mmCIF file of N, CA and C in Angstrom:
data_model
loop_
_atom_site.group_PDB
_atom_site.id
_atom_site.type_symbol
_atom_site.label_atom_id
_atom_site.label_comp_id
_atom_site.label_asym_id
_atom_site.label_seq_id
_atom_site.Cartn_x
_atom_site.Cartn_y
_atom_site.Cartn_z
ATOM 1 N N LEU A 1 -3.198 76.734 85.763
ATOM 2 C CA LEU A 1 -3.339 75.532 84.950
ATOM 3 C C LEU A 1 -4.823 75.331 84.670
ATOM 4 N N SER A 2 -5.176 75.246 83.420
ATOM 5 C CA SER A 2 -6.578 75.045 83.073
ATOM 6 C C SER A 2 -6.839 73.576 82.755
ATOM 7 N N THR A 3 -8.084 73.195 82.779
ATOM 8 C CA THR A 3 -8.473 71.823 82.495
ATOM 9 C C THR A 3 -7.972 71.408 81.117
ATOM 10 N N GLY A 4 -7.351 70.255 81.057
ATOM 11 C CA GLY A 4 -6.852 69.736 79.789
ATOM 12 C C GLY A 4 -5.477 70.242 79.400
ATOM 13 N N GLU A 5 -4.928 71.193 80.144
ATOM 14 C CA GLU A 5 -3.609 71.724 79.831
ATOM 15 C C GLU A 5 -2.530 70.748 80.277
ATOM 16 N N GLU A 6 -1.614 70.417 79.390
ATOM 17 C CA GLU A 6 -0.515 69.523 79.727
ATOM 18 C C GLU A 6 0.613 70.289 80.409
ATOM 19 N N PHE A 7 1.365 69.593 81.255
ATOM 20 C CA PHE A 7 2.516 70.192 81.925
ATOM 21 C C PHE A 7 3.531 69.098 82.207
ATOM 22 N N ALA A 8 4.795 69.488 82.284
ATOM 23 C CA ALA A 8 5.877 68.534 82.534
ATOM 24 C C ALA A 8 6.017 68.282 84.031
ATOM 25 N N ILE A 9 6.259 67.034 84.383
ATOM 26 C CA ILE A 9 6.581 66.648 85.758
ATOM 27 C C ILE A 9 8.100 66.547 85.901
ATOM 28 N N CYS A 10 8.752 65.859 84.937
ATOM 29 C CA CYS A 10 10.204 65.700 84.955
ATOM 30 C C CYS A 10 10.700 65.675 83.516
ATOM 31 N N THR A 11 11.668 66.520 83.215
ATOM 32 C CA THR A 11 12.229 66.577 81.858
ATOM 33 C C THR A 11 13.725 66.291 81.848
ATOM 34 N N ASP A 12 14.236 65.636 82.888
ATOM 35 C CA ASP A 12 15.645 65.255 82.915
ATOM 36 C C ASP A 12 15.945 64.417 81.663
ATOM 37 N N PRO A 13 17.120 64.575 81.038
ATOM 38 C CA PRO A 13 17.409 63.849 79.802
ATOM 39 C C PRO A 13 17.523 62.329 79.965
ATOM 40 N N ALA A 14 17.680 61.827 81.179
ATOM 41 C CA ALA A 14 17.712 60.373 81.396
ATOM 42 C C ALA A 14 16.292 59.810 81.300
ATOM 43 N N ASP A 15 16.180 58.491 81.302
ATOM 44 C CA ASP A 15 14.872 57.844 81.226
ATOM 45 C C ASP A 15 14.141 57.919 82.561
ATOM 46 N N GLN A 16 12.834 58.141 82.488
ATOM 47 C CA GLN A 16 11.929 58.054 83.628
ATOM 48 C C GLN A 16 10.769 57.157 83.206
ATOM 49 N N GLY A 17 10.150 56.497 84.189
ATOM 50 C CA GLY A 17 9.012 55.649 83.847
ATOM 51 C C GLY A 17 8.231 55.212 85.063
ATOM 52 N N LEU A 18 7.162 54.473 84.791
ATOM 53 C CA LEU A 18 6.277 53.895 85.799
ATOM 54 C C LEU A 18 5.776 54.907 86.829
ATOM 55 N N PRO A 19 5.160 56.010 86.391
ATOM 56 C CA PRO A 19 4.656 56.984 87.358
ATOM 57 C C PRO A 19 3.459 56.442 88.127
ATOM 58 N N ALA A 20 3.305 56.948 89.343
ATOM 59 C CA ALA A 20 2.142 56.665 90.179
ATOM 60 C C ALA A 20 1.803 57.959 90.920
ATOM 61 N N ILE A 21 0.536 58.131 91.285
ATOM 62 C CA ILE A 21 0.117 59.377 91.927
ATOM 63 C C ILE A 21 -0.828 59.100 93.087
ATOM 64 N N SER A 22 -0.692 59.908 94.134
ATOM 65 C CA SER A 22 -1.617 59.911 95.256
ATOM 66 C C SER A 22 -1.736 61.353 95.726
ATOM 67 N N GLY A 23 -2.927 61.903 95.677
ATOM 68 C CA GLY A 23 -3.116 63.302 96.045
ATOM 69 C C GLY A 23 -2.280 64.186 95.148
ATOM 70 N N ASP A 24 -1.444 65.032 95.748
ATOM 71 C CA ASP A 24 -0.592 65.956 94.993
ATOM 72 C C ASP A 24 0.807 65.408 94.727
ATOM 73 N N ILE A 25 1.080 64.146 95.068
ATOM 74 C CA ILE A 25 2.429 63.597 94.918
ATOM 75 C C ILE A 25 2.473 62.585 93.773
ATOM 76 N N VAL A 26 3.410 62.803 92.858
ATOM 77 C CA VAL A 26 3.689 61.878 91.762
ATOM 78 C C VAL A 26 5.046 61.244 92.052
ATOM 79 N N VAL A 27 5.151 59.919 91.898
ATOM 80 C CA VAL A 27 6.425 59.216 92.062
ATOM 81 C C VAL A 27 6.735 58.456 90.785
ATOM 82 N N TRP A 28 8.021 58.179 90.541
ATOM 83 C CA TRP A 28 8.431 57.449 89.350
ATOM 84 C C TRP A 28 9.821 56.873 89.543
ATOM 85 N N MET A 29 10.207 55.947 88.639
ATOM 86 C CA MET A 29 11.594 55.479 88.626
ATOM 87 C C MET A 29 12.357 56.354 87.643
ATOM 88 N N ASP A 30 13.624 56.591 87.955
ATOM 89 C CA ASP A 30 14.409 57.585 87.237
ATOM 90 C C ASP A 30 15.847 57.090 87.085
ATOM 91 N N LYS A 31 16.411 57.220 85.876
ATOM 92 C CA LYS A 31 17.755 56.702 85.606
ATOM 93 C C LYS A 31 18.804 57.806 85.481
ATOM 94 N N ARG A 32 18.568 58.974 86.042
ATOM 95 C CA ARG A 32 19.492 60.100 85.879
ATOM 96 C C ARG A 32 20.870 59.857 86.487
ATOM 97 N N SER A 33 20.981 58.968 87.468
ATOM 98 C CA SER A 33 22.285 58.709 88.083
ATOM 99 C C SER A 33 22.985 57.497 87.467
ATOM 100 N N GLY A 34 22.415 56.914 86.424
ATOM 101 C CA GLY A 34 23.002 55.748 85.773
ATOM 102 C C GLY A 34 22.391 54.438 86.222
ATOM 103 N N ASN A 35 21.670 54.456 87.348
ATOM 104 C CA ASN A 35 20.907 53.302 87.803
ATOM 105 C C ASN A 35 19.487 53.782 88.095
ATOM 106 N N LEU A 36 18.580 52.866 88.346
ATOM 107 C CA LEU A 36 17.197 53.246 88.609
ATOM 108 C C LEU A 36 17.018 53.688 90.058
ATOM 109 N N ASP A 37 16.476 54.872 90.257
ATOM 110 C CA ASP A 37 16.178 55.439 91.567
ATOM 111 C C ASP A 37 14.702 55.822 91.613
ATOM 112 N N ILE A 38 14.225 56.203 92.783
ATOM 113 C CA ILE A 38 12.843 56.633 92.952
ATOM 114 C C ILE A 38 12.831 58.132 93.276
ATOM 115 N N TYR A 39 12.053 58.870 92.481
ATOM 116 C CA TYR A 39 11.914 60.316 92.666
ATOM 117 C C TYR A 39 10.442 60.673 92.837
ATOM 118 N N GLY A 40 10.203 61.866 93.358
ATOM 119 C CA GLY A 40 8.848 62.360 93.541
ATOM 120 C C GLY A 40 8.732 63.814 93.142
ATOM 121 N N TYR A 41 7.487 64.249 92.980
ATOM 122 C CA TYR A 41 7.186 65.629 92.609
ATOM 123 C C TYR A 41 5.908 66.037 93.327
ATOM 124 N N ASP A 42 5.954 67.174 94.005
ATOM 125 C CA ASP A 42 4.788 67.712 94.695
ATOM 126 C C ASP A 42 4.084 68.687 93.759
ATOM 127 N N LEU A 43 2.915 68.324 93.283
ATOM 128 C CA LEU A 43 2.169 69.170 92.351
ATOM 129 C C LEU A 43 1.750 70.496 92.980
ATOM 130 N N SER A 44 1.527 70.512 94.293
ATOM 131 C CA SER A 44 1.061 71.742 94.936
ATOM 132 C C SER A 44 2.163 72.782 95.076
ATOM 133 N N THR A 45 3.427 72.344 95.147
ATOM 134 C CA THR A 45 4.530 73.287 95.312
ATOM 135 C C THR A 45 5.449 73.362 94.091
ATOM 136 N N GLY A 46 5.320 72.393 93.165
ATOM 137 C CA GLY A 46 6.208 72.346 92.003
ATOM 138 C C GLY A 46 7.611 71.889 92.364
ATOM 139 N N THR A 47 7.739 71.128 93.455
ATOM 140 C CA THR A 47 9.037 70.701 93.964
ATOM 141 C C THR A 47 9.309 69.238 93.630
ATOM 142 N N GLU A 48 10.471 68.978 93.009
ATOM 143 C CA GLU A 48 10.922 67.612 92.758
ATOM 144 C C GLU A 48 11.848 67.193 93.883
ATOM 145 N N PHE A 49 11.838 65.915 94.254
ATOM 146 C CA PHE A 49 12.682 65.426 95.341
ATOM 147 C C PHE A 49 13.033 63.959 95.131
ATOM 148 N N ALA A 50 14.209 63.575 95.629
ATOM 149 C CA ALA A 50 14.642 62.184 95.599
ATOM 150 C C ALA A 50 14.004 61.445 96.768
ATOM 151 N N ILE A 51 13.575 60.213 96.525
ATOM 152 C CA ILE A 51 13.028 59.368 97.581
ATOM 153 C C ILE A 51 14.030 58.282 97.950
ATOM 154 N N CYS A 52 14.622 57.635 96.957
ATOM 155 C CA CYS A 52 15.654 56.633 97.213
ATOM 156 C C CYS A 52 16.679 56.662 96.088
ATOM 157 N N THR A 53 17.939 56.887 96.451
ATOM 158 C CA THR A 53 19.029 56.934 95.464
ATOM 159 C C THR A 53 20.143 55.958 95.834
ATOM 160 N N ASP A 54 19.792 54.854 96.466
ATOM 161 C CA ASP A 54 20.785 53.819 96.774
ATOM 162 C C ASP A 54 21.487 53.409 95.478
ATOM 163 N N PRO A 55 22.782 53.055 95.527
ATOM 164 C CA PRO A 55 23.511 52.694 94.301
ATOM 165 C C PRO A 55 22.938 51.499 93.529
ATOM 166 N N ALA A 56 22.183 50.635 94.192
ATOM 167 C CA ALA A 56 21.522 49.532 93.480
ATOM 168 C C ALA A 56 20.291 50.080 92.760
ATOM 169 N N ASN A 57 19.649 49.248 91.973
ATOM 170 C CA ASN A 57 18.432 49.666 91.263
ATOM 171 C C ASN A 57 17.207 49.611 92.170
ATOM 172 N N GLN A 58 16.343 50.619 92.022
ATOM 173 C CA GLN A 58 15.013 50.640 92.637
ATOM 174 C C GLN A 58 14.020 50.881 91.499
ATOM 175 N N TRP A 59 12.901 50.181 91.523
ATOM 176 C CA TRP A 59 11.953 50.317 90.421
ATOM 177 C C TRP A 59 10.544 50.008 90.890
ATOM 178 N N TRP A 60 9.594 50.286 90.038
ATOM 179 C CA TRP A 60 8.170 50.032 90.177
ATOM 180 C C TRP A 60 7.587 50.649 91.446
ATOM 181 N N PRO A 61 7.655 51.979 91.569
ATOM 182 C CA PRO A 61 7.122 52.623 92.764
ATOM 183 C C PRO A 61 5.593 52.619 92.799
ATOM 184 N N ALA A 62 5.071 52.637 94.010
ATOM 185 C CA ALA A 62 3.640 52.812 94.252
ATOM 186 C C ALA A 62 3.509 53.760 95.434
ATOM 187 N N ILE A 63 2.403 54.500 95.489
ATOM 188 C CA ILE A 63 2.213 55.476 96.561
ATOM 189 C C ILE A 63 0.772 55.436 97.038
ATOM 190 N N SER A 64 0.605 55.594 98.345
ATOM 191 C CA SER A 64 -0.700 55.761 98.961
ATOM 192 C C SER A 64 -0.520 56.730 100.118
ATOM 193 N N GLY A 65 -1.171 57.868 100.031
ATOM 194 C CA GLY A 65 -0.994 58.899 101.060
ATOM 195 C C GLY A 65 0.453 59.324 101.121
ATOM 196 N N ASP A 66 1.079 59.183 102.300
ATOM 197 C CA ASP A 66 2.475 59.600 102.446
ATOM 198 C C ASP A 66 3.447 58.413 102.464
ATOM 199 N N ILE A 67 2.980 57.227 102.057
ATOM 200 C CA ILE A 67 3.837 56.038 102.010
ATOM 201 C C ILE A 67 4.148 55.677 100.560
ATOM 202 N N VAL A 68 5.457 55.556 100.264
ATOM 203 C CA VAL A 68 5.921 55.127 98.942
ATOM 204 C C VAL A 68 6.607 53.782 99.120
ATOM 205 N N VAL A 69 6.292 52.818 98.256
ATOM 206 C CA VAL A 69 6.956 51.513 98.268
ATOM 207 C C VAL A 69 7.511 51.242 96.876
ATOM 208 N N TRP A 70 8.526 50.378 96.796
ATOM 209 C CA TRP A 70 9.155 50.050 95.524
ATOM 210 C C TRP A 70 9.893 48.725 95.643
ATOM 211 N N ILE A 71 10.283 48.185 94.502
ATOM 212 C CA ILE A 71 11.147 47.009 94.459
ATOM 213 C C ILE A 71 12.577 47.511 94.502
ATOM 214 N N ASP A 72 13.429 46.842 95.287
ATOM 215 C CA ASP A 72 14.785 47.318 95.537
ATOM 216 C C ASP A 72 15.781 46.171 95.417
ATOM 217 N N GLY A 73 16.864 46.386 94.654
ATOM 218 C CA GLY A 73 17.857 45.349 94.420
ATOM 219 C C GLY A 73 19.111 45.457 95.258
ATOM 220 N N ARG A 74 19.115 46.265 96.313
ATOM 221 C CA ARG A 74 20.345 46.507 97.074
ATOM 222 C C ARG A 74 20.905 45.273 97.785
ATOM 223 N N ASN A 75 20.098 44.252 98.016
ATOM 224 C CA ASN A 75 20.581 43.045 98.690
ATOM 225 C C ASN A 75 20.892 41.908 97.718
ATOM 226 N N GLY A 76 20.967 42.220 96.419
ATOM 227 C CA GLY A 76 21.297 41.214 95.425
ATOM 228 C C GLY A 76 20.098 40.445 94.913
ATOM 229 N N ASN A 77 18.932 40.761 95.423
ATOM 230 C CA ASN A 77 17.683 40.177 94.939
ATOM 231 C C ASN A 77 16.605 41.259 95.013
ATOM 232 N N ALA A 78 15.416 40.928 94.583
ATOM 233 C CA ALA A 78 14.334 41.918 94.561
ATOM 234 C C ALA A 78 13.586 41.895 95.887
ATOM 235 N N ASP A 79 13.779 42.938 96.702
ATOM 236 C CA ASP A 79 13.074 43.106 97.970
ATOM 237 C C ASP A 79 12.099 44.269 97.847
ATOM 238 N N ILE A 80 11.204 44.391 98.802
ATOM 239 C CA ILE A 80 10.276 45.521 98.856
ATOM 240 C C ILE A 80 10.764 46.482 99.940
ATOM 241 N N TYR A 81 10.951 47.741 99.566
ATOM 242 C CA TYR A 81 11.331 48.796 100.515
ATOM 243 C C TYR A 81 10.257 49.866 100.498
ATOM 244 N N GLY A 82 10.271 50.714 101.486
ATOM 245 C CA GLY A 82 9.312 51.804 101.563
ATOM 246 C C GLY A 82 9.855 52.978 102.333
ATOM 247 N N ALA A 83 9.174 54.098 102.220
ATOM 248 C CA ALA A 83 9.547 55.315 102.939
ATOM 249 C C ALA A 83 8.281 56.134 103.211
ATOM 250 N N ARG A 84 8.279 56.792 104.335
ATOM 251 C CA ARG A 84 7.205 57.744 104.653
ATOM 252 C C ARG A 84 7.697 59.125 104.243
ATOM 253 N N LEU A 85 6.924 59.809 103.442
ATOM 254 C CA LEU A 85 7.285 61.161 103.014
ATOM 255 C C LEU A 85 6.989 62.125 104.166
ATOM 256 N N GLU A 86 7.936 63.009 104.421
ATOM 257 C CA GLU A 86 7.774 63.992 105.487
ATOM 258 C C GLU A 86 7.871 65.386 104.893
ATOM 259 N N TRP A 87 7.058 66.272 105.356
ATOM 260 C CA TRP A 87 7.067 67.646 104.834
ATOM 261 C C TRP A 87 7.574 68.578 105.879
#
């Protein structure tokens, strides 16, 4: 990859949005399952992974180091949830 070269992070046909990045990890909200979930992508390995796929909506992810946080609607209101990424 050269400087200024564009590359795809996620090309799933569903909607994705609100990306955030920390180090080599990019996180975003993703609607591929019909509701909003949180997904991630490791730039160093080219690996995409699910972070939270609870049946309720999750949105507005943020990341710092190995901690990802997001807004989560699983309890019928907007709560804050988080996860530690493990390799």
